[in-house]
Amino acid sequence: MQDFAYLFGDSVAAWLRGRGDARFNQYERHYRADRQATPETFDLEKSNEQYAKQCARSGGRILRVLDSKAFKHLVFFLALAWGGSLMLSTVGQQQPAIAGTLLAALFIAIRINRRRNRSGRR
């Protein structure tokens, strides 16, 4: 196991200089606003706890959208639609009866699956 303690000092110094990302600037804005709001009763520990809670709540819109169930279903549907359109055109030209039968079976399977989900059985 390697010891990376020697990197800690450089990492903290870089963060305090604001190098690399915007976290320091966000923290500095929060700190200054909190200190100006209540200069006589300012508590750094409470301010840091509030900042940590604020950061945990604001996880980022893009990450929330990418991790949402609706987005995952959309990507899955688009991938199936794209692959199916490629396959259907190829199979439909060579063997149209088989392609029609497969489509009918697919639509029936989707219909059965939706009925089962609506009735509560899985």
PDB file of C-alpha atoms in Angstrom, residues 7 9 15 17 25 31 33 35 37 45 51-53 58 60 64 83 94 98 105-106 115:
ATOM      1  CA  LEU A   7       0.215  14.810  -1.835  1.00  0.00           C
ATOM      2  CA  GLY A   9      -0.510  19.344   1.397  1.00  0.00           C
ATOM      3  CA  TRP A  15      -7.847  23.887  -3.450  1.00  0.00           C
ATOM      4  CA  ARG A  17      -5.814  28.800  -4.316  1.00  0.00           C
ATOM      5  CA  ASN A  25     -15.373  29.835  -5.054  1.00  0.00           C
ATOM      6  CA  TYR A  31     -18.881  31.649   3.877  1.00  0.00           C
ATOM      7  CA  ALA A  33     -22.705  35.551   2.801  1.00  0.00           C
ATOM      8  CA  ARG A  35     -20.701  35.778   7.897  1.00  0.00           C
ATOM      9  CA  ALA A  37     -25.749  37.884   7.550  1.00  0.00           C
ATOM     10  CA  GLU A  45     -18.766  24.902  12.351  1.00  0.00           C
ATOM     11  CA  TYR A  51     -22.720  24.127   3.348  1.00  0.00           C
ATOM     12  CA  ALA A  52     -22.296  20.336   3.399  1.00  0.00           C
ATOM     13  CA  LYS A  53     -26.077  19.850   3.521  1.00  0.00           C
ATOM     14  CA  SER A  58     -27.893  20.114  -5.024  1.00  0.00           C
ATOM     15  CA  GLY A  60     -26.595  18.436 -10.135  1.00  0.00           C
ATOM     16  CA  ARG A  64     -30.237  13.460 -11.729  1.00  0.00           C
ATOM     17  CA  GLY A  83     -31.802  -1.692 -33.955  1.00  0.00           C
ATOM     18  CA  GLN A  94     -35.755 -11.001 -47.734  1.00  0.00           C
ATOM     19  CA  ILE A  98     -41.540 -13.923 -41.159  1.00  0.00           C
ATOM     20  CA  ALA A 105     -45.944 -11.600 -31.930  1.00  0.00           C
ATOM     21  CA  LEU A 106     -44.057  -8.587 -30.526  1.00  0.00           C
ATOM     22  CA  ARG A 115     -52.271  -6.099 -18.971  1.00  0.00           C
TER      23      ARG A 115
END
